mmCIF file of C-alpha atoms in Angstrom:
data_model
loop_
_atom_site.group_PDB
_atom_site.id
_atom_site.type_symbol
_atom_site.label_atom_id
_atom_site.label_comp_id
_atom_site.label_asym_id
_atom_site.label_seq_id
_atom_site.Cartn_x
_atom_site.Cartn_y
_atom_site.Cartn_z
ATOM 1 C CA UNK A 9 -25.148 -78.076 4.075
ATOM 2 C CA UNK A 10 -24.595 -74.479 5.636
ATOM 3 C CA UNK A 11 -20.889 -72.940 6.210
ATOM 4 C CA UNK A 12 -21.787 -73.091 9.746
ATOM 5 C CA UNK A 13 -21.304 -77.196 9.770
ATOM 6 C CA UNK A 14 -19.311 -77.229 6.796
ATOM 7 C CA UNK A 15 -16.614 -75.026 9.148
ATOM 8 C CA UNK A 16 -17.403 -77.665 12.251
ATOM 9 C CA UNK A 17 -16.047 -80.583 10.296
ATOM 10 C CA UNK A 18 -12.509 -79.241 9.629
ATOM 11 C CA UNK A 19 -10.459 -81.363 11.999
ATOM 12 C CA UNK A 20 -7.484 -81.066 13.767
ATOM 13 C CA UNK A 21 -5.329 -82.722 11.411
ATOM 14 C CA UNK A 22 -6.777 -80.563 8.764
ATOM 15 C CA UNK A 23 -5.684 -77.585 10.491
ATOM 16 C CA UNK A 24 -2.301 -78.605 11.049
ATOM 17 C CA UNK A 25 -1.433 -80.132 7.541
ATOM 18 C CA UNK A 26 -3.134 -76.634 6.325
ATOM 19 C CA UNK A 27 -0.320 -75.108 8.612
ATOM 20 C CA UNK A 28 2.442 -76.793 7.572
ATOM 21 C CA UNK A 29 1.485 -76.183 3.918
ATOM 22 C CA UNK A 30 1.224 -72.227 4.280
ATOM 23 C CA UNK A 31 4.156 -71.906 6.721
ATOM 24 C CA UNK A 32 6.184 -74.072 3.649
ATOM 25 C CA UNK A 33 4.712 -71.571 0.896
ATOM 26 C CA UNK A 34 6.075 -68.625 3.627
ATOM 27 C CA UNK A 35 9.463 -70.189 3.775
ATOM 28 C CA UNK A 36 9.614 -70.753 -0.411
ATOM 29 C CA UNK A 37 8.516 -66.909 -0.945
ATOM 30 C CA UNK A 38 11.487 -65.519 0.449
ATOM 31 C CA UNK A 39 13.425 -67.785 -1.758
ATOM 32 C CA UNK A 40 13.222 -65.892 -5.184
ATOM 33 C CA UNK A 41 15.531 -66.991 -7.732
ATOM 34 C CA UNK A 42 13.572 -64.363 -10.454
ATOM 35 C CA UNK A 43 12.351 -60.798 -8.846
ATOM 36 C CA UNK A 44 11.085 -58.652 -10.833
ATOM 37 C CA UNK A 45 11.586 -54.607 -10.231
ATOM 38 C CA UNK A 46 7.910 -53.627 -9.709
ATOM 39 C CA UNK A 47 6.741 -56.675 -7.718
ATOM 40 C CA UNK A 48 6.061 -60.286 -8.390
ATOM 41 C CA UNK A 49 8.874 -63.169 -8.550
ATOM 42 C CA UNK A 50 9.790 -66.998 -8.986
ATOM 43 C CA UNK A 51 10.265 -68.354 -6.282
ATOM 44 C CA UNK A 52 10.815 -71.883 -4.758
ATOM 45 C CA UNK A 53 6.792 -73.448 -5.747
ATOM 46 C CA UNK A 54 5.596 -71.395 -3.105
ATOM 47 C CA UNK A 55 1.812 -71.337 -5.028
ATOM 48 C CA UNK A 56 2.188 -75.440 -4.947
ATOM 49 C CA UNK A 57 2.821 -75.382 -1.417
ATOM 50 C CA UNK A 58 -1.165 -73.488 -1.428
ATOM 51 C CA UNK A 59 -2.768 -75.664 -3.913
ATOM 52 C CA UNK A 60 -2.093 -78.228 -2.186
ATOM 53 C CA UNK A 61 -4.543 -77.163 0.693
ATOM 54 C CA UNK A 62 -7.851 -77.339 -1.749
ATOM 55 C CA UNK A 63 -5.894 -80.895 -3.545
ATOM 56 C CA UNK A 64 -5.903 -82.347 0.050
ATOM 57 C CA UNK A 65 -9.337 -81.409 1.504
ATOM 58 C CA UNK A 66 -11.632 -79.340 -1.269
ATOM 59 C CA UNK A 67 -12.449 -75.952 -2.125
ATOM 60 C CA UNK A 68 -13.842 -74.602 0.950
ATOM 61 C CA UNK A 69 -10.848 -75.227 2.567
ATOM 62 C CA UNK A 70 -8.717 -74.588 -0.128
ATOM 63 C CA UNK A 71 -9.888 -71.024 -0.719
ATOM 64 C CA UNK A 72 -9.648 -70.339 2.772
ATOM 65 C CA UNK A 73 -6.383 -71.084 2.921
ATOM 66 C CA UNK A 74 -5.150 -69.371 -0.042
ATOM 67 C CA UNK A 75 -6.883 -66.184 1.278
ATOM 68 C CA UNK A 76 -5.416 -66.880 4.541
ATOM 69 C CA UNK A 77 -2.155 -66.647 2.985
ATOM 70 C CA UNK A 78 -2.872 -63.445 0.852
ATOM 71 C CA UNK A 79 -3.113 -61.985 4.219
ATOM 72 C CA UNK A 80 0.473 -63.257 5.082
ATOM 73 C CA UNK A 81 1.432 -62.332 2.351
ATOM 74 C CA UNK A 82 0.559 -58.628 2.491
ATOM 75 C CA UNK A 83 2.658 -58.786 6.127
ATOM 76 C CA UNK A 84 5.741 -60.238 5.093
ATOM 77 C CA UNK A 85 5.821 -57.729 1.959
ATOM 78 C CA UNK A 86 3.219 -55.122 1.678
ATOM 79 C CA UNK A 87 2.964 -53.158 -1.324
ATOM 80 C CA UNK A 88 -0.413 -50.776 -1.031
ATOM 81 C CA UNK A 89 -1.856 -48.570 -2.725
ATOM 82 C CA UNK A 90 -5.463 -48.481 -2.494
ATOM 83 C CA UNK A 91 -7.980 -50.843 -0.350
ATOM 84 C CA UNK A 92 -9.241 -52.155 -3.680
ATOM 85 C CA UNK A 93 -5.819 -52.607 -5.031
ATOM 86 C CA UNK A 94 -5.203 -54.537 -1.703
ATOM 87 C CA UNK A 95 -7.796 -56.704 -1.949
ATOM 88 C CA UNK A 96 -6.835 -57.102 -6.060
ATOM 89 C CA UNK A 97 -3.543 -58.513 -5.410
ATOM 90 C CA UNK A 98 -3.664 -60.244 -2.187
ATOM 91 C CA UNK A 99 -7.109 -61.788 -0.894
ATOM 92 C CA UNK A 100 -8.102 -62.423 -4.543
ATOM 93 C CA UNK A 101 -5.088 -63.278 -6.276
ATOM 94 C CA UNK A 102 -3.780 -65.413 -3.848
ATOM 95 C CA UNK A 103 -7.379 -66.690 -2.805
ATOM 96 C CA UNK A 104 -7.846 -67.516 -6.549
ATOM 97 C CA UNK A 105 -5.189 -70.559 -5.930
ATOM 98 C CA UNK A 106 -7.881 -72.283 -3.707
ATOM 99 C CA UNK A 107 -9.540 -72.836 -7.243
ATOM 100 C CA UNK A 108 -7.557 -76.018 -7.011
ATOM 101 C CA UNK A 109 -9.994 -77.761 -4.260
ATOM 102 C CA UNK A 110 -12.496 -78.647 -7.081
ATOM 103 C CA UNK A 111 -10.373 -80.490 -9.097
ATOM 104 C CA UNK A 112 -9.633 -82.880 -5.569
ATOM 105 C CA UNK A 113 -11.456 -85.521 -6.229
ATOM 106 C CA UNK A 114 -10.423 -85.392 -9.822
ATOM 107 C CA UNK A 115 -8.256 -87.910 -11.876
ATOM 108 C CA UNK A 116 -5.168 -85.903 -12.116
ATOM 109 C CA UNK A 117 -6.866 -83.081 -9.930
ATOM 110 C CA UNK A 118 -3.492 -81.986 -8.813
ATOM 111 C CA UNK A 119 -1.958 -80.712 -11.991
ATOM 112 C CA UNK A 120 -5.667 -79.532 -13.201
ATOM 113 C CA UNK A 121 -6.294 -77.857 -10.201
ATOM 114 C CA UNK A 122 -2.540 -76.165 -9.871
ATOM 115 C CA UNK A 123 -3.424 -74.993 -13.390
ATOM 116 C CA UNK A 124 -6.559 -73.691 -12.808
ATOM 117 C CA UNK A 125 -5.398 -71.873 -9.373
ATOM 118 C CA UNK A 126 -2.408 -69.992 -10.962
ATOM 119 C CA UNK A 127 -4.349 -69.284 -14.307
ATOM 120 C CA UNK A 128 -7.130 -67.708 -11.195
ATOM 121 C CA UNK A 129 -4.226 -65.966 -9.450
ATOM 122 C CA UNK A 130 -3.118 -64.871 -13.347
ATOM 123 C CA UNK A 131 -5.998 -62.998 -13.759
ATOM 124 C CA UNK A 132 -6.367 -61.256 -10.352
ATOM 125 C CA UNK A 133 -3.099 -59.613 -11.135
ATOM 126 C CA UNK A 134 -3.478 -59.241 -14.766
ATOM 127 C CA UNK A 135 -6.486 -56.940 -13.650
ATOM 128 C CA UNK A 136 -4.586 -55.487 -10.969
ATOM 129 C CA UNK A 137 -1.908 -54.245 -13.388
ATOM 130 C CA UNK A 138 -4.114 -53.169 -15.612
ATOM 131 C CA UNK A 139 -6.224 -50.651 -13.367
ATOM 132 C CA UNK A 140 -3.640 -50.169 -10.600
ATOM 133 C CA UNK A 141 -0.638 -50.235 -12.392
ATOM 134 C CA UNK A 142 -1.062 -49.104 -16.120
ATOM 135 C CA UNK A 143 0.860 -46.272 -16.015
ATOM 136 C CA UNK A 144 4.224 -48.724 -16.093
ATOM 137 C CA UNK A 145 3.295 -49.793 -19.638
ATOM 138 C CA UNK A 146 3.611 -46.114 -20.772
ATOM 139 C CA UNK A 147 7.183 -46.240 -22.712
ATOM 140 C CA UNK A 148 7.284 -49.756 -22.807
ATOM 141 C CA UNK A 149 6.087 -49.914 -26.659
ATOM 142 C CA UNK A 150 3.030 -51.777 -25.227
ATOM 143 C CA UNK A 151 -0.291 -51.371 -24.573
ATOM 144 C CA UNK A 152 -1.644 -51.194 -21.085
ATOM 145 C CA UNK A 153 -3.549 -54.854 -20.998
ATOM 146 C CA UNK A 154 -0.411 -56.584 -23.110
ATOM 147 C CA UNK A 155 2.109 -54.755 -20.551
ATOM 148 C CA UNK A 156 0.316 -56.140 -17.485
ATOM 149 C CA UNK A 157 -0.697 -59.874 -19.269
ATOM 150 C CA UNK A 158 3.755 -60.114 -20.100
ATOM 151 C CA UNK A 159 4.751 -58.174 -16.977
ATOM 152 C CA UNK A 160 2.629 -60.716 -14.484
ATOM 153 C CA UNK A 161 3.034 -63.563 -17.187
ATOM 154 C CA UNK A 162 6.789 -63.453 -17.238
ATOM 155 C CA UNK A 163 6.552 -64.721 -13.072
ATOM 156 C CA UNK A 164 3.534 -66.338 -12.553
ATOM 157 C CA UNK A 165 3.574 -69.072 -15.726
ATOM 158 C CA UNK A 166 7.515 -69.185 -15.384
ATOM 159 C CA UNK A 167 6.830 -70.585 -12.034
ATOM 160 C CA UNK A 168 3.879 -72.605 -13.540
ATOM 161 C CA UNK A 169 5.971 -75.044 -15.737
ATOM 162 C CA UNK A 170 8.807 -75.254 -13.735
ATOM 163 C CA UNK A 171 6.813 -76.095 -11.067
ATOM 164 C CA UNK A 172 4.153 -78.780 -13.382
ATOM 165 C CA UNK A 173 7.464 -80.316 -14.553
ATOM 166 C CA UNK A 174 8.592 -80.564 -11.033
ATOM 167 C CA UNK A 175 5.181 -82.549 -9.807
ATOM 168 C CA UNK A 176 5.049 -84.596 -12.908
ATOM 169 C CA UNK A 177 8.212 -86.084 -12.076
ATOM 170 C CA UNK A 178 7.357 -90.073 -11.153
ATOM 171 C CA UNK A 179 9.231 -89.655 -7.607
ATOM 172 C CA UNK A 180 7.436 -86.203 -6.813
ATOM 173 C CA UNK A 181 4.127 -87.069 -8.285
ATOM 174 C CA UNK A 182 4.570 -90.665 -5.908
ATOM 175 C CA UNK A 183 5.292 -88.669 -3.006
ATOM 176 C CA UNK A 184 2.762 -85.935 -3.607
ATOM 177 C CA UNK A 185 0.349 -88.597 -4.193
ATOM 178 C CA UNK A 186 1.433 -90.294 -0.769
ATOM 179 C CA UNK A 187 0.886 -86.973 1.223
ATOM 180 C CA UNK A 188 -2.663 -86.573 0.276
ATOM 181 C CA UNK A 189 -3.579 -90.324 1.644
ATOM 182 C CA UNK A 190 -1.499 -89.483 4.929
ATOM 183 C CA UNK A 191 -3.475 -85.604 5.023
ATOM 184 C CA UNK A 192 -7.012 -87.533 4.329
ATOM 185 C CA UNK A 193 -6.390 -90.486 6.931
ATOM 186 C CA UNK A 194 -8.644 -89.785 9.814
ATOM 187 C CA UNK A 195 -8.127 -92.406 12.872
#
């Protein structure tokens, strides 16, 4: 199957549970409870609000979406460099939490694919730090991959298990469970 009729069968409803999702991730970015001074925060499960795009409907999707919100991203809070540093930290890193739509069909495919789309995201900044930003490790005591694997590690997996201990929750898990049968209905 081409992209060309893979893209023709999104529907509607796709589209606008897609929507919902991102404009929900939007909303929980701005809430940061954690920022840290160089970029990169906690905030409200904004990546589970993403990963649950490629959960719901697969990785073509999924991806899509993620990227699509990379690009949001870099609106509501640019922070640019270079074009390859750009495309580093916001297509790819965010795009990397897409990774989630091949664990949908999965027996617990929403806590393996969460994991798998942050540890994706993980490593998009972990190289980002380390070519764009190495300089910040110098006087830290550290070296330059170490500084960037704590400095993006301290955010990114903090919001990881908070967020995993969140969804495995039996009420969230439930409801999570229920939103992908309403998102996959089709009548």
């Amino acid at each position: 199957m081409n992209k060309l009729s893979t893209l023709s069968k999104i529907h509607t409803k796709q589209l606008v549970f897609s929507a919902v999702a991102l404009a929900l991730a939007s909303v929980a970015s701005v809430i940061k409870p954690f920022s840290l001074p160089m970029g990169g925060s906690v905030t409200l499960f904004s990546m589970l609000f993403v990963v649950l795009i490629g959960y719901w409907y697969g990785p073509y999707i999924g991806i899509t979406a993620a990227i699509a919100y990379g690009l949001l991203q870099f609106v509501m809070e640019p922070y640019f460099y270079s074009i390859p540093q750009f495309f580093t930290d916001y297509p790819l890193a965010f795009g990397a939490l897409g990774i989630s739509g091949f664990f949908w069909k999965k027996k617990n495919g929403l806590i393996k694919g969460y994991i798998a789309g942050v540890l994706g995201r993980y490593f998009f900044a972990f190289l980002s730090g380390l070519i764009f930003f190495a300089s910040y490790a110098e006087g830290s005591g550290m070296s330059a991959p170490v500084y960037s694997l704590v400095y993006n590690g301290s955010y990114l997996l903090t919001e990881a298990v908070i967020t995993l201990i969140i969804v495995s929750l039996p009420p969230v898990a439930n409801a999570l469970n229920r939103m992908k049968v309403l998102a996959l209905e089709m009548k």
